[in-house]
Amino acid sequence: GLDVVLKNGDPFGVVVEMLLGAAQDCLIVEREGERYLVPHVPDIVRRISIEEGIVEIDPPEGLLDLRW
């Protein structure tokens, strides 16, 4: 249920699930009824703050064009 924000502070969506994988884990983020798969790697997930209730991401170009 953490809010997902982009590096510039713009809101993007909400974490609804975590997909645990053998190679890497992914966050499943919901926005406006659609779901996005965000790899949980340091280059993309920049910061997680439970206290603030946010996950800050810096996705590479094209990642958020993909729906899951």
Backbone as a printed PyTorch tensor [residue, N CA C, xyz], in Angstrom:
tensor([[[  0.7860,  -1.2000,   0.0000],
         [  0.0000,   0.0000,   0.0000],
         [  0.8300,   1.2670,   0.0000]],

        [[  2.1340,   1.1720,  -0.2660],
         [  2.9470,   2.3880,  -0.3040],
         [  2.6720,   3.1650,  -1.5900]],

        [[  2.6710,   4.4900,  -1.4780],
         [  2.5330,   5.3410,  -2.6630],
         [  3.8400,   5.3130,  -3.4420]],

        [[  3.7250,   5.2880,  -4.7510],
         [  4.9010,   5.3060,  -5.6220],
         [  5.0050,   6.6860,  -6.2370]],

        [[  6.1870,   7.2860,  -6.0910],
         [  6.4450,   8.5950,  -6.6850],
         [  7.6600,   8.4940,  -7.5940]],

        [[  7.6490,   9.3340,  -8.6190],
         [  8.7980,   9.3960,  -9.5190],
         [  9.8960,  10.2300,  -8.8700]],

        [[ 11.0870,  10.1650,  -9.4180],
         [ 12.2470,  10.8710,  -8.8700],
         [ 11.9780,  12.3650,  -8.7080]],

        [[ 11.1770,  12.9290,  -9.6140],
         [ 10.8710,  14.3650,  -9.5440],
         [  9.7580,  14.6860,  -8.5460]],

        [[  9.2260,  13.6560,  -7.8630],
         [  8.1890,  13.8720,  -6.8570],
         [  6.7700,  13.6840,  -7.3390]],

        [[  6.5740,  13.5130,  -8.6450],
         [  5.2290,  13.3070,  -9.1850],
         [  4.6850,  11.9570,  -8.7300]],

        [[  3.4240,  11.9130,  -8.2890],
         [  2.8340,  10.6290,  -7.9060],
         [  2.6480,   9.7350,  -9.1230]],

        [[  2.8420,   8.4240,  -8.9290],
         [  2.6380,   7.4980, -10.0420],
         [  1.5550,   6.4740,  -9.7520]],

        [[  1.5490,   5.8740,  -8.5820],
         [  0.5740,   4.8340,  -8.2760],
         [  0.7570,   4.3040,  -6.8780]],

        [[  0.2930,   3.0710,  -6.6610],
         [  0.3500,   2.4340,  -5.3430],
         [  0.8600,   1.0040,  -5.5040]],

        [[  1.7600,   0.5960,  -4.6220],
         [  2.2320,  -0.7930,  -4.6130],
         [  1.0940,  -1.6680,  -4.1140]],

        [[  0.6910,  -2.6510,  -4.9370],
         [ -0.4060,  -3.5390,  -4.5460],
         [  0.0710,  -4.9560,  -4.2450]],

        [[  1.2310,  -5.3210,  -4.7820],
         [  1.7870,  -6.6520,  -4.5380],
         [  3.2850,  -6.6190,  -4.7680]],

        [[  3.9300,  -7.6950,  -4.3290],
         [  5.3570,  -7.8850,  -4.5910],
         [  5.4970,  -9.2550,  -5.2270]],

        [[  6.1560,  -9.3050,  -6.3680],
         [  6.3850, -10.5550,  -7.0780],
         [  7.8080, -11.0090,  -6.7590]],

        [[  7.9220, -12.1350,  -6.0720],
         [  9.2390, -12.6440,  -5.6960],
         [  9.7500, -13.5750,  -6.7800]],

        [[ 10.9080, -13.2470,  -7.3290],
         [ 11.4660, -14.0470,  -8.4100],
         [ 12.8070, -14.6370,  -8.0330]],

        [[ 13.2340, -15.6130,  -8.7950],
         [ 14.5210, -16.2590,  -8.5370],
         [ 15.6790, -15.2940,  -8.8120]],

        [[ 15.5600, -14.4940,  -9.8700],
         [ 16.6280, -13.5720, -10.2450],
         [ 16.4700, -12.2080,  -9.5860]],

        [[ 15.2220, -11.7240,  -9.4870],
         [ 14.9630, -10.4280,  -8.8500],
         [ 13.4980, -10.3320,  -8.4620]],

        [[ 13.2310,  -9.4680,  -7.5080],
         [ 11.8620,  -9.2090,  -7.0970],
         [ 11.3290,  -8.0180,  -7.8880]],

        [[ 10.0080,  -7.9440,  -8.0020],
         [  9.3790,  -6.8320,  -8.7040],
         [  8.2220,  -6.2890,  -7.8770]],

        [[  8.0280,  -4.9940,  -7.9480],
         [  6.8670,  -4.3580,  -7.3510],
         [  5.7570,  -4.3470,  -8.3930]],

        [[  4.5510,  -4.6460,  -7.9770],
         [  3.4010,  -4.5100,  -8.8690],
         [  2.7010,  -3.2270,  -8.4290]],

        [[  2.6860,  -2.2710,  -9.3240],
         [  2.1690,  -0.9420,  -9.0230],
         [  0.8780,  -0.7190,  -9.8130]],

        [[ -0.1440,  -0.2640,  -9.1190],
         [ -1.4230,   0.0040,  -9.7800],
         [ -1.6210,   1.5040,  -9.9290]],

        [[ -2.0770,   1.8860, -11.1320],
         [ -2.3610,   3.2850, -11.4360],
         [ -3.5510,   3.3150, -12.3770]],

        [[ -4.5910,   4.0050, -11.9610],
         [ -5.7820,   4.1960, -12.7880],
         [ -6.2990,   2.8740, -13.3580]],

        [[ -6.3350,   1.8380, -12.5150],
         [ -6.8830,   0.5470, -12.9230],
         [ -5.9480,  -0.3460, -13.7190]],

        [[ -4.7410,   0.1170, -13.9960],
         [ -3.7680,  -0.6990, -14.7280],
         [ -2.6030,  -1.0390, -13.8050]],

        [[ -1.9480,  -2.1560, -14.1030],
         [ -0.8170,  -2.6010, -13.2850],
         [  0.4800,  -2.5680, -14.0740]],

        [[  1.5330,  -2.2000, -13.3730],
         [  2.8750,  -2.0730, -13.9430],
         [  3.8340,  -2.9120, -13.1250]],

        [[  4.7900,  -3.5240, -13.7840],
         [  5.8000,  -4.3340, -13.1280],
         [  7.0800,  -3.5050, -13.0370]],

        [[  7.5290,  -3.2370, -11.8150],
         [  8.7160,  -2.4140, -11.5960],
         [  9.7860,  -3.2740, -10.9130]],

        [[ 10.8750,  -3.5740, -11.6070],
         [ 11.9380,  -4.3790, -11.0010],
         [ 12.4940,  -3.7030,  -9.7440]],

        [[ 12.6480,  -4.4770,  -8.6980],
         [ 13.1680,  -3.9490,  -7.4370],
         [ 14.6910,  -4.0470,  -7.4660]],

        [[ 15.2910,  -3.1180,  -8.1830],
         [ 16.7470,  -3.0340,  -8.2860],
         [ 17.1660,  -1.6080,  -7.9370]],

        [[ 18.3750,  -1.4270,  -7.4000],
         [ 18.8050,  -0.0960,  -6.9470],
         [ 18.7750,   0.9920,  -8.0200]],

        [[ 18.9940,   0.6330,  -9.2820],
         [ 18.9740,   1.6450, -10.3420],
         [ 17.5690,   2.1980, -10.5940]],

        [[ 16.5400,   1.4590, -10.2040],
         [ 15.1560,   1.8830, -10.4470],
         [ 14.4680,   2.3030,  -9.1490]],

        [[ 14.5200,   1.4520,  -8.1370],
         [ 13.9070,   1.7860,  -6.8500],
         [ 14.9640,   2.5280,  -6.0380]],

        [[ 14.8460,   3.8430,  -6.0170],
         [ 15.8680,   4.6970,  -5.4030],
         [ 15.7530,   4.7860,  -3.8910]],

        [[ 14.5010,   4.7630,  -3.3910],
         [ 14.3250,   4.9550,  -1.9480],
         [ 12.9820,   4.3830,  -1.5240]],

        [[ 12.9820,   3.7420,  -0.3570],
         [ 11.7520,   3.2670,   0.2520],
         [ 11.6970,   3.8570,   1.6520]],

        [[ 10.5910,   4.5350,   1.9640],
         [ 10.4200,   5.1050,   3.2990],
         [  9.0820,   4.6330,   3.8590]],

        [[  9.1550,   3.7000,   4.7980],
         [  7.9440,   3.2130,   5.4470],
         [  7.3130,   4.3530,   6.2490]],

        [[  8.1470,   5.1700,   6.8970],
         [  7.6510,   6.2820,   7.7000],
         [  6.8370,   7.2710,   6.8570]],

        [[  7.3190,   7.5830,   5.6650],
         [  6.6250,   8.5080,   4.7710],
         [  5.5590,   7.8020,   3.9340]],

        [[  5.6340,   6.4700,   3.8740],
         [  4.6710,   5.7090,   3.0930],
         [  4.8990,   5.8000,   1.5950]],

        [[  6.1840,   5.9470,   1.1850],
         [  6.4660,   6.1030,  -0.2460],
         [  7.5910,   5.1920,  -0.7300]],

        [[  7.5350,   4.9360,  -2.0310],
         [  8.6170,   4.2920,  -2.7700],
         [  8.9580,   5.2550,  -3.8950]],

        [[ 10.2060,   5.6720,  -3.9560],
         [ 10.6410,   6.5780,  -5.0230],
         [ 11.3200,   5.7640,  -6.1140]],

        [[ 10.8540,   5.9480,  -7.3530],
         [ 11.4350,   5.2050,  -8.4700],
         [ 11.9970,   6.1480,  -9.5210]],

        [[ 12.9840,   5.6680, -10.2430],
         [ 13.5790,   6.3820, -11.3710],
         [ 13.6450,   5.3920, -12.5360]],

        [[ 12.4900,   5.1710, -13.1960],
         [ 12.4400,   4.1450, -14.2450],
         [ 13.1500,   4.5840, -15.5220]],

        [[ 13.7820,   3.6320, -16.2060],
         [ 14.3670,   3.9640, -17.5090],
         [ 13.2600,   4.2410, -18.5170]],

        [[ 13.6090,   4.9350, -19.5560],
         [ 12.6340,   5.2850, -20.5940],
         [ 11.9590,   4.0260, -21.1370]],

        [[ 10.6460,   4.0670, -21.2180],
         [  9.8750,   2.9680, -21.7800],
         [  9.3540,   1.9710, -20.7630]],

        [[  9.9360,   1.9130, -19.5550],
         [  9.5030,   0.9190, -18.5720],
         [  8.0310,   1.0970, -18.1970]],

        [[  7.6050,   2.3170, -18.0020],
         [  6.2260,   2.5670, -17.5690],
         [  5.2340,   2.5360, -18.7220]],

        [[  5.7120,   2.2500, -19.9200],
         [  4.8060,   2.0440, -21.0600],
         [  4.3080,   0.6040, -21.0770]],

        [[  4.9690,  -0.2700, -20.3150],
         [  4.6050,  -1.6800, -20.2800],
         [  3.5940,  -1.9480, -19.1780]],

        [[  2.4880,  -2.5930, -19.5300],
         [  1.4690,  -2.9570, -18.5460],
         [  1.6230,  -4.4240, -18.2160]],

        [[  1.1790,  -4.8050, -17.0270],
         [  1.2820,  -6.1980, -16.6100],
         [ -0.0910,  -6.7660, -16.4260]]])
